[in-house]
Coordinates of C-alpha atoms (C1' of nucleotides) in Angstrom, one line a residue:
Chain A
X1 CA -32.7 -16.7 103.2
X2 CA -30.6 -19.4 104.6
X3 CA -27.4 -17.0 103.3
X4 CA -29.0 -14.2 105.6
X5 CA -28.8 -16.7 108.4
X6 CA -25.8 -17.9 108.4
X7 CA -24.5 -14.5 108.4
X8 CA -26.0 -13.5 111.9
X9 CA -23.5 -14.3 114.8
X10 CA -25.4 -17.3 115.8
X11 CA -24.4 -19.2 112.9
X12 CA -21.6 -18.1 112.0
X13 CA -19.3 -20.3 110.2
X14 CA -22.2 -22.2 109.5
X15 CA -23.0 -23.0 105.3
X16 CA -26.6 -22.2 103.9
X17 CA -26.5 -26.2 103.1
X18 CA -25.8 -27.0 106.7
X19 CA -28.5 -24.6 108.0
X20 CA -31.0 -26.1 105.7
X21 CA -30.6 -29.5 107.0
X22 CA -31.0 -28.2 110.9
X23 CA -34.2 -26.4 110.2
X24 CA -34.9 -29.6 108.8
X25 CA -34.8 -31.1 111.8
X26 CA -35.6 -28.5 114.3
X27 CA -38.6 -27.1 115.4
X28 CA -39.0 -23.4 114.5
X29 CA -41.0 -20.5 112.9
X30 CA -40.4 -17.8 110.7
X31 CA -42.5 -14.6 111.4
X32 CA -43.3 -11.8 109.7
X33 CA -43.8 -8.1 111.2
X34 CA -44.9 -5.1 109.0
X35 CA -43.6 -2.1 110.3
X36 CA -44.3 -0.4 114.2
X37 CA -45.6 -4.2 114.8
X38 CA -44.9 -4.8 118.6
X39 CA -43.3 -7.9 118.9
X40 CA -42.9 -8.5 122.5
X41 CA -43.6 -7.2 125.1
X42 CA -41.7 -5.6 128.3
X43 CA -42.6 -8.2 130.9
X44 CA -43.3 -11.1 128.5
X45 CA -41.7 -14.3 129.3
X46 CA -38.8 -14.9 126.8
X47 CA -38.9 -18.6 125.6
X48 CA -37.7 -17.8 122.5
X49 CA -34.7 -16.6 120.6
X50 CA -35.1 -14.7 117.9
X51 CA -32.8 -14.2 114.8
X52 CA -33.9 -11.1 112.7
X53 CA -33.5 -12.0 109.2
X54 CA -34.6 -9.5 107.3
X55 CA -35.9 -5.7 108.3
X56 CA -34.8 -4.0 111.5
X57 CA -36.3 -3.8 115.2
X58 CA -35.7 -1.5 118.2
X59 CA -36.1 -2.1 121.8
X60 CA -38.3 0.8 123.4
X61 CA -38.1 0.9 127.6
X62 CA -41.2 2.3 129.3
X63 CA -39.9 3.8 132.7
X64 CA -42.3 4.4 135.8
X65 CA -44.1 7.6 134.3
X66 CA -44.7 5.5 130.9
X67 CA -42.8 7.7 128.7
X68 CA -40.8 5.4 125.8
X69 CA -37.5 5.4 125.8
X70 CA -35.4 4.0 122.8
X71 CA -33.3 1.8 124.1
X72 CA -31.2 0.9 120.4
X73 CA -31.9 -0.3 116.9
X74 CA -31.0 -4.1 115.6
X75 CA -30.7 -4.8 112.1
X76 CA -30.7 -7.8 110.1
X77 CA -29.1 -10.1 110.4
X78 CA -28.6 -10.6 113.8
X79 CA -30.3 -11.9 117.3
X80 CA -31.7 -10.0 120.1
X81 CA -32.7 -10.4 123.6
X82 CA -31.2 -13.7 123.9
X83 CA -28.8 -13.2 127.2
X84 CA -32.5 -13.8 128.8
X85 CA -33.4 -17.0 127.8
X86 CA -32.2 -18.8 129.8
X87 CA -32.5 -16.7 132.9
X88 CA -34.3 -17.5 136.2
X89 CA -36.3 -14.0 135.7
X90 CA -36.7 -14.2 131.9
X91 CA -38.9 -11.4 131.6
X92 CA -38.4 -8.8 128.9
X93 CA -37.2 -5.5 130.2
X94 CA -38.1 -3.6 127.2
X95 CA -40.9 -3.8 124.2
X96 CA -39.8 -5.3 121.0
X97 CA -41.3 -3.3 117.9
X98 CA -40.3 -3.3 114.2
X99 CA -38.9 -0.5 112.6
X100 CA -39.2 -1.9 109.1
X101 CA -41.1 -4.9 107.8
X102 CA -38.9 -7.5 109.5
X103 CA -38.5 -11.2 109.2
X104 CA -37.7 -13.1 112.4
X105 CA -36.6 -16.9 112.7
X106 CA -37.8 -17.9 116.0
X107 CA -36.8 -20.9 118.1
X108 CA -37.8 -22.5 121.5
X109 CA -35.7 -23.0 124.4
X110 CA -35.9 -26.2 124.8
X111 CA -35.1 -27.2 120.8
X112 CA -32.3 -24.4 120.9
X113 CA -30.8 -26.7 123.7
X114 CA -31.4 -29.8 121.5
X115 CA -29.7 -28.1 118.9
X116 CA -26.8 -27.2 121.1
X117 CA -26.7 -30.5 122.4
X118 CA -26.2 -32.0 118.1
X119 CA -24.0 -29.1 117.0
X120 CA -20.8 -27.5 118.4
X121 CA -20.3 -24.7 116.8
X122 CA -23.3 -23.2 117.4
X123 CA -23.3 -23.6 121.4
X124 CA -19.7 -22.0 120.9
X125 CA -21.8 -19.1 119.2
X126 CA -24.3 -18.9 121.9
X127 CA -21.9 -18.5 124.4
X128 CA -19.9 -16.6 122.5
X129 CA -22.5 -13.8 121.8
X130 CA -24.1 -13.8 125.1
X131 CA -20.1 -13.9 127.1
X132 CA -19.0 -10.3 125.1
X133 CA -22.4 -9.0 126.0
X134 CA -21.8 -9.4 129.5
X135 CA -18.1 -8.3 129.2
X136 CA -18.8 -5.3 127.7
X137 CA -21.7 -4.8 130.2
X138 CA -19.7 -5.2 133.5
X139 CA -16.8 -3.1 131.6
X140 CA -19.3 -0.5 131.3
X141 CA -20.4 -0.8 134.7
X142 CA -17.7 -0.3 135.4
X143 CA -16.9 3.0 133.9
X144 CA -20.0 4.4 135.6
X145 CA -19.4 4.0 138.6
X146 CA -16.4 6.5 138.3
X147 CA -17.7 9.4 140.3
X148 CA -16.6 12.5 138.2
X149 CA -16.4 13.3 134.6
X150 CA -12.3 13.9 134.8
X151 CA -12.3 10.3 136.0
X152 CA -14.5 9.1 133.3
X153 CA -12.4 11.0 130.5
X154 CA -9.4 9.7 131.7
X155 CA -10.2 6.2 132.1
X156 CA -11.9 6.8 128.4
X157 CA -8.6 8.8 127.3
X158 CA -6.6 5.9 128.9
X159 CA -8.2 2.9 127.2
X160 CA -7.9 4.7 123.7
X161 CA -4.4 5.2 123.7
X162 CA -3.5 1.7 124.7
X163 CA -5.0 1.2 120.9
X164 CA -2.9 3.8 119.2
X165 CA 0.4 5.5 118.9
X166 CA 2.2 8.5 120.3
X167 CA 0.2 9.3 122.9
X168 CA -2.4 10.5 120.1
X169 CA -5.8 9.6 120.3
X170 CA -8.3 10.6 117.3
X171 CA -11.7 11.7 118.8
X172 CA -14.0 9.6 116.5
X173 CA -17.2 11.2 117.6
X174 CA -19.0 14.5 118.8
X175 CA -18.3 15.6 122.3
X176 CA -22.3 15.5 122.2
X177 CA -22.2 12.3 121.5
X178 CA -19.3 11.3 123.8
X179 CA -20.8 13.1 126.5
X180 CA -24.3 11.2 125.8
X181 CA -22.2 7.6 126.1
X182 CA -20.7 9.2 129.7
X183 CA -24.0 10.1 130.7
X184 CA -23.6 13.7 131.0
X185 CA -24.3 16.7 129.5
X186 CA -22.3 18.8 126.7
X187 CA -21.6 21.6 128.5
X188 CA -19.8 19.7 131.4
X189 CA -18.2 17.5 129.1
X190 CA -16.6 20.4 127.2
X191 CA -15.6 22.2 130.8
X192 CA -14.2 19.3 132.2
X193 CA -11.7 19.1 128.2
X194 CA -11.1 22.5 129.2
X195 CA -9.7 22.1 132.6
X196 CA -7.8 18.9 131.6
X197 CA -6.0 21.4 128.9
X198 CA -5.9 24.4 131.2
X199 CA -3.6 21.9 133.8
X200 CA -1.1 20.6 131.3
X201 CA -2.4 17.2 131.3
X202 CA -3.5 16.9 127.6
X203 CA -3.7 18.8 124.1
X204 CA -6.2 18.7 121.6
X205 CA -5.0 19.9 118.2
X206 CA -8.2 19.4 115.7
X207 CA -9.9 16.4 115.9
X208 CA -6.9 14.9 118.0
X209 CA -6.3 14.3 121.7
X210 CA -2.3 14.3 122.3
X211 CA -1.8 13.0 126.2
X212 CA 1.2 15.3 127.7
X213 CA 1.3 14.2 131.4
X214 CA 0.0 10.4 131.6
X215 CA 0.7 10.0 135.0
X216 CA -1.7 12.9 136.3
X217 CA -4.0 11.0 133.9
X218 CA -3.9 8.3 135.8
X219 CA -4.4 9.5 139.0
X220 CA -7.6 11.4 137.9
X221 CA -9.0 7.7 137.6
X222 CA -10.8 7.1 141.6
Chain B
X1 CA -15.6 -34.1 147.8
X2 CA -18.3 -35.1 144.9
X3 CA -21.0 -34.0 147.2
X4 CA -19.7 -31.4 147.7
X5 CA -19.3 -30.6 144.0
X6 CA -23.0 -31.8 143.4
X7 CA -23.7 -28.5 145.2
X8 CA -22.3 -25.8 143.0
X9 CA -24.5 -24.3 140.5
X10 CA -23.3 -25.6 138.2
X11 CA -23.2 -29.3 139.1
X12 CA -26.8 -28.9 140.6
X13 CA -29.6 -31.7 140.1
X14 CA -26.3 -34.4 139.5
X15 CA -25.6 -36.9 142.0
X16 CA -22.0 -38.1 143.5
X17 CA -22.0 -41.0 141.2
X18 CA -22.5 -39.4 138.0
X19 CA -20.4 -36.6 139.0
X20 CA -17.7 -39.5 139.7
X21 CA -18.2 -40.7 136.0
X22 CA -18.1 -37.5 134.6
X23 CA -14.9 -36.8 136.0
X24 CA -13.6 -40.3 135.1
X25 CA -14.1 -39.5 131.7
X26 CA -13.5 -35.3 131.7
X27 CA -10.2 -34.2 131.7
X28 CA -9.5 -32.3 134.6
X29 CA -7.4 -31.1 137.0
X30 CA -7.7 -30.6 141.3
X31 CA -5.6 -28.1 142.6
X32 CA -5.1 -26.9 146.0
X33 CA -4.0 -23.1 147.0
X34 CA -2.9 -22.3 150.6
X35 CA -4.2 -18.6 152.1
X36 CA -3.5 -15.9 150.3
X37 CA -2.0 -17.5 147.2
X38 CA -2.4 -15.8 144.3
X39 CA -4.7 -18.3 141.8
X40 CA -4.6 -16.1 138.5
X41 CA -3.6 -13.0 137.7
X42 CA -5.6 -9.9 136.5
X43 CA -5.2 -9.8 132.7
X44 CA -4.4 -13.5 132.6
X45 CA -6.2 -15.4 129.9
X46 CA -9.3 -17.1 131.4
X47 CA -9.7 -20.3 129.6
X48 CA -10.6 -22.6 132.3
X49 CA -13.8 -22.7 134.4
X50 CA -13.2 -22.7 138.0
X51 CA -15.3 -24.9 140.8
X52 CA -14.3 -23.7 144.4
X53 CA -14.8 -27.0 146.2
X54 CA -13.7 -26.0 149.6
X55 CA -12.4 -23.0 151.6
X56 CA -13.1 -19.3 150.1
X57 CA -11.3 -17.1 147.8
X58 CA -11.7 -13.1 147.0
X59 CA -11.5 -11.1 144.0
X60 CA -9.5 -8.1 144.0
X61 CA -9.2 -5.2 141.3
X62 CA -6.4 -3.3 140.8
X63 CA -6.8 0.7 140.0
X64 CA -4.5 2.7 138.0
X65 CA -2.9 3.9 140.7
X66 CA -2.2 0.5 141.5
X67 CA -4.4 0.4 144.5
X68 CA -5.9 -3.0 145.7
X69 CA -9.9 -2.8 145.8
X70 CA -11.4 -6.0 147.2
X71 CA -14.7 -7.0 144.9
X72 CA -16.1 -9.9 146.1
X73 CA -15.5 -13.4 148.3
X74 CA -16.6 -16.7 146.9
X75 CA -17.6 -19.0 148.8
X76 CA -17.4 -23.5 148.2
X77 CA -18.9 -24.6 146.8
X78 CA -19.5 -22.1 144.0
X79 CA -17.9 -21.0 140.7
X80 CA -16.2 -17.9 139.7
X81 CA -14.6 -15.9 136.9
X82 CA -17.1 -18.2 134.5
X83 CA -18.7 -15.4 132.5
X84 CA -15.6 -14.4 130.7
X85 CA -14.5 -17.8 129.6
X86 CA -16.2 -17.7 126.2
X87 CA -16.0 -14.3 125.3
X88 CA -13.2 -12.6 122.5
X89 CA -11.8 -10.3 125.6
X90 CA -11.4 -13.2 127.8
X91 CA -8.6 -12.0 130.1
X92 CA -9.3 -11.7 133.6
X93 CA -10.0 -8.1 134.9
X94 CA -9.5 -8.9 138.6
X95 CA -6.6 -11.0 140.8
X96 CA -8.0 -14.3 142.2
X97 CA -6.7 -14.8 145.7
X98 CA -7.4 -17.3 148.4
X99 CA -8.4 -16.3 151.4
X100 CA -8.2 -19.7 153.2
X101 CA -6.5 -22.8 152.3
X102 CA -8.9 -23.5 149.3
X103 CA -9.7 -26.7 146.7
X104 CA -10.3 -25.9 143.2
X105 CA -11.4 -28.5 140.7
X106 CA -10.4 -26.8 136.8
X107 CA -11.7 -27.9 133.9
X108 CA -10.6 -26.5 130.3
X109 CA -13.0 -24.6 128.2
X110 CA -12.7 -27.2 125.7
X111 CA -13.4 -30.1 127.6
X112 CA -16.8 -28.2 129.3
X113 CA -17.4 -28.0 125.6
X114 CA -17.4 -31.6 124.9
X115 CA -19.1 -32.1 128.8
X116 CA -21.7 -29.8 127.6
X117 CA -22.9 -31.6 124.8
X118 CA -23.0 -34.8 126.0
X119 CA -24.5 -33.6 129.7
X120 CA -27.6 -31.2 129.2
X121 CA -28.0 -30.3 132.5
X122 CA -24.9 -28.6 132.9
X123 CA -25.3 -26.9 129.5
X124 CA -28.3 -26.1 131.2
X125 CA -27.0 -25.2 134.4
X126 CA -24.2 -23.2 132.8
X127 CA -26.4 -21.2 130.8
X128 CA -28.7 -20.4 133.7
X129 CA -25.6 -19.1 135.9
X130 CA -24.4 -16.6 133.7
X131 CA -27.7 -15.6 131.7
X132 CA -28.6 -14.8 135.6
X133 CA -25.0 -13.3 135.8
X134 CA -25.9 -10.6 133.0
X135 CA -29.6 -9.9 133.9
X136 CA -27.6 -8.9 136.8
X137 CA -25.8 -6.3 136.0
X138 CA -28.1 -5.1 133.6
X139 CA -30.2 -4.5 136.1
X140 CA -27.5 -2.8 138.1
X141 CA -26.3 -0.8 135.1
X142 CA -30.2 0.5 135.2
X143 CA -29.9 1.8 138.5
X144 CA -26.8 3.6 138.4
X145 CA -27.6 5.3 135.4
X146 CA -30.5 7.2 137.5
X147 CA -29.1 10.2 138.0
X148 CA -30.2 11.7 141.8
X149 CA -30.2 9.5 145.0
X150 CA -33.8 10.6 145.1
X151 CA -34.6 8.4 141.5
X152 CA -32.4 5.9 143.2
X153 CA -34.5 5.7 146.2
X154 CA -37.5 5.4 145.0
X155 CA -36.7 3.0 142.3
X156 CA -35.6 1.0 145.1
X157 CA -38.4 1.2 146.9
X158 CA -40.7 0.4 143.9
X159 CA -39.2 -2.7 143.4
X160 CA -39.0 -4.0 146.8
X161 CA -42.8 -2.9 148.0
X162 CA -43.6 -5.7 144.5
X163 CA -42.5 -8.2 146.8
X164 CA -44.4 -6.5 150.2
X165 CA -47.6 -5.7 151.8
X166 CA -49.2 -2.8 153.1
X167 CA -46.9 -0.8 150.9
X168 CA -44.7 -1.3 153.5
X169 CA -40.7 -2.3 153.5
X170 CA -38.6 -3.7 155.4
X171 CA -35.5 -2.3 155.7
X172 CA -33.0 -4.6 156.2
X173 CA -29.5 -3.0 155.6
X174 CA -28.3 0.1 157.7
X175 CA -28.1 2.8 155.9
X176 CA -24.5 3.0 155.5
X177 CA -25.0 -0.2 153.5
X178 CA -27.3 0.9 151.4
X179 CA -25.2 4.0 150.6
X180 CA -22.9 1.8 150.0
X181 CA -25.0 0.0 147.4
X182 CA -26.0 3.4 145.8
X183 CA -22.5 4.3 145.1
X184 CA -23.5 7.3 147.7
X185 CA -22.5 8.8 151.0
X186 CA -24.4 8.0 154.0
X187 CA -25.3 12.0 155.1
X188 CA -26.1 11.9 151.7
X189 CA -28.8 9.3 151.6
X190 CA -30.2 10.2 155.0
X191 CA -31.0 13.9 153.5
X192 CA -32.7 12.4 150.8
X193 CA -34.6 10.2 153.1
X194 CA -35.5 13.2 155.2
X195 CA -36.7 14.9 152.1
X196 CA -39.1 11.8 151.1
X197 CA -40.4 12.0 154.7
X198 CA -40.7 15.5 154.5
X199 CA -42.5 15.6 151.1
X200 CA -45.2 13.2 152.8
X201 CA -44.1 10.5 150.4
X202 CA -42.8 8.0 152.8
X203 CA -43.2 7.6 156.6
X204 CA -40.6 5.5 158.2
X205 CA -41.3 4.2 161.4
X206 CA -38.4 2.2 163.0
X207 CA -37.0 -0.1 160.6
X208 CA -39.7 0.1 158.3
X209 CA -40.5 2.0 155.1
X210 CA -44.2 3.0 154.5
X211 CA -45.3 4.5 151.1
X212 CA -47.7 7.1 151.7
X213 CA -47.6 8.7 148.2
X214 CA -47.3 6.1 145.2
X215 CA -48.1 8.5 142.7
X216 CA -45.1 10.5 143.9
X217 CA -42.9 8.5 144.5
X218 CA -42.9 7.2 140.7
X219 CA -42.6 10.8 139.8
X220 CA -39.2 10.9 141.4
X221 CA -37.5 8.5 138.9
X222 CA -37.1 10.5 135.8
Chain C
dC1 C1' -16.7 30.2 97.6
dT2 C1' -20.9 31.1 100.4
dC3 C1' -24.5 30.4 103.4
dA4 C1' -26.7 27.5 106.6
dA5 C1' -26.3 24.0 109.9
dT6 C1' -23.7 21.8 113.2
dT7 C1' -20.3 21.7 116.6
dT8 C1' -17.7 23.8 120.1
dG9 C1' -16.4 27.4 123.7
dT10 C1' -17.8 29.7 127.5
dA11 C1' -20.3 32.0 131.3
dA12 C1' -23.7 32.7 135.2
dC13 C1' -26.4 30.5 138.2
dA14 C1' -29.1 26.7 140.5
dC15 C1' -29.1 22.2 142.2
dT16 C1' -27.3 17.9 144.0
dT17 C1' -23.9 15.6 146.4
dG18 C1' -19.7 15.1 149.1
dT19 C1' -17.1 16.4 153.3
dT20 C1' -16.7 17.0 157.9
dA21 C1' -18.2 17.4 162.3
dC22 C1' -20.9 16.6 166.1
dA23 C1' -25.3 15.5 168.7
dT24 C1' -28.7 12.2 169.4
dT25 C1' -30.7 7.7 169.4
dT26 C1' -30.6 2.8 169.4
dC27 C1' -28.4 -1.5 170.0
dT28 C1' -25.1 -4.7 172.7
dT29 C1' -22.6 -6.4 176.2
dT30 C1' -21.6 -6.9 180.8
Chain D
dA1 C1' -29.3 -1.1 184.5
dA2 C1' -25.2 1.1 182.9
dA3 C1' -21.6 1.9 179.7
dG4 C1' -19.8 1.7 175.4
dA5 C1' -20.4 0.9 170.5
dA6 C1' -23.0 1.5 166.5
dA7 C1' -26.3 3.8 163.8
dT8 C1' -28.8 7.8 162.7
dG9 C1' -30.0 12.9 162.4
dT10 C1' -28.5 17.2 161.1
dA11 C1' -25.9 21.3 159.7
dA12 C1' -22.5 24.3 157.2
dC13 C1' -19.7 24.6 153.6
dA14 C1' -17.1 22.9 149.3
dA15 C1' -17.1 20.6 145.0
dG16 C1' -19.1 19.0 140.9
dT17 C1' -22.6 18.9 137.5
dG18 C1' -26.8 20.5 135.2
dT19 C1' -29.3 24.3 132.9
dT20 C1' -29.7 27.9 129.9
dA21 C1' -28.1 31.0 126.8
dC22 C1' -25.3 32.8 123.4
dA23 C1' -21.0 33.6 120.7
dA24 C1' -17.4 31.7 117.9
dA25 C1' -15.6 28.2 115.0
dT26 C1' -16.1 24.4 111.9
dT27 C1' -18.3 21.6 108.5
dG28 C1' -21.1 20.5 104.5
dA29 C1' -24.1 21.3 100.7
dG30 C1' -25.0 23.8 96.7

DNA sequence: CTCAATTTGTAACACTTGTTACATTTCTTT
DNA sequence: AAAGAAATGTAACAAGTGTTACAAATTGAG
């Protein structure tokens, strides 16, 4: 068990041995949940972070007309809703259920600060995990707030080929699925491709995008 | 000055003196920037946190088509650009300019490290700005992904008539603000707001919002 | 290789929002 | 109280996206 720990981000770099000793000498629990177990709830305060060990959860939002929406699958190992602990308005946005028989590692607050407080590398974690959340968050702000689909695919197009060479990006996933992540539906996505080819400004042979005209890319971006 | 730094967030709850030992023994640095210098650059490596101890300074993006977008000001005593100091991608994403003569105490990520562990109210206080940071824009990131002004308005709505009586709001932005806010045009919004009033879900006498039709109005958001 | 399933291309039409323009109302200042 | 400024109401039209439907192409399993 302690090898399943010390793989999730939280304690990383962290030996089974070492993790022993501080649940030793730190106040915790270890839960079990058999499967479609609600954990928490949406609007529960969170105290508590929790480090799945074993299993797999989801987080399920209930909007105004409560209908469930899943919001995304975690698996083991590895901590969730912990960029809330330690928020003024801790309050869970979504429901916490199991998807599998899970095991959870749970610790308080106020002994997770303790355990900052006695160990380095694990605040460096914390921080670590809960900084890239918000980075990729306000990036993907962001990328909303671009008012039109060109401007989103070139921004996305734009991003991707700062990662790869000749001006050749390879399209890793469905347009359904691309135009899910944009928001938007498939049809539109797959116009909006088609104008971008129809004007010179890009190719797509196979499973490839080539970029032809980067600076009418760019100034689809705005 | 150290009252003055006993006022930032993240410095909150500590008095002058114990600010003045903790800087004895922190390594730091005090800098001063006259208007309109330019105190990091967009894409620089953030590894320091930032303490704006007098004057103001803005942040300001930079598009692709290398147009200047002003984001935000900062007032002193606050803090800025601290959520990406401990994440992988940690390079700034926006200028930091002054816009009066400002003074800027820096600390090194490494030294808030040590300060951290050895002061837990600033762990504390550190973890409560940006955890608040990143409910935030989750929050925000919610809202934008509604996909009419209509779900936007009455989202809106919804959550400030929690905080109100009589189902009644007051409205205190003009509505090109809150356009603004929505990411929307003004005309735009006051349609949609003549549509709610039309629909008998709202009544809006003077600056106030009434909710007629609760039922409704959740209806409207997805 | 073949057939079924999945993915992509495309079109017509409806709906939502942006754009522009101007009238009307409300607020501010003198 | 009057004049000017700011905010709001409204309309016509353009642009962009969603919806629905179906055909064509590609992929995967047997």
């Amino acid at each position: 068990m302690y090898s399943k720990i010390s793989e999730t981000p939280i304690f990383k770099g962290i030996s089974s041995d070492e993790i022993s000793n501080i649940l030793n000498s730190t106040h915790h629990q270890i839960k079990t949940y058999e499967a479609e177990a609600i954990i928490a709830f949406s609007g529960d305060e969170c105290n508590n972070l929790f480090v799945l060990i074993e299993g797999s959860i989801r987080g399920e939002a209930i909007d105004y007309n409560e209908k469930i929406i899943k919001i995304e699958d975690v698996f083991a190992p590895d901590t969730f809703a912990e960029a809330f602990l330690f928020a003024d308005q801790n309050n869970l946005l979504i429901n916490i259920v199991a998807n599998t028989k899970s095991k959870i590692l749970i610790i308080h607050k106020e002994d997770l600060l303790v355990l900052f407080q006695s160990n380095k590398k694990i605040l460096e974690n914390y921080l670590n995990i809960i900084s890239n959340r918000f980075v990729l968050v306000t990036k993907k702000l962001k990328f909303l707030s671009l008012r039109t689909i060109k401007a989103k695919l070139a921004s996305h197009f734009i991003e991707l080929s700062k990662k790869s060479k000749n001006n050749t990006i390879f399209f890793g996933k469905t347009q359904a699925e691309l135009a899910d992540y944009f928001g938007v539906t498939r049809p539109s996505l797959a116009r909006t491709i088609k104008e971008m080819k129809d004007e010179g400004i890009i190719e797509v042979p196979g499973k490839m995008i080539r970029i032809i005209d980067y600076n009418k890319l760019k100034k689809l971006i705005e």
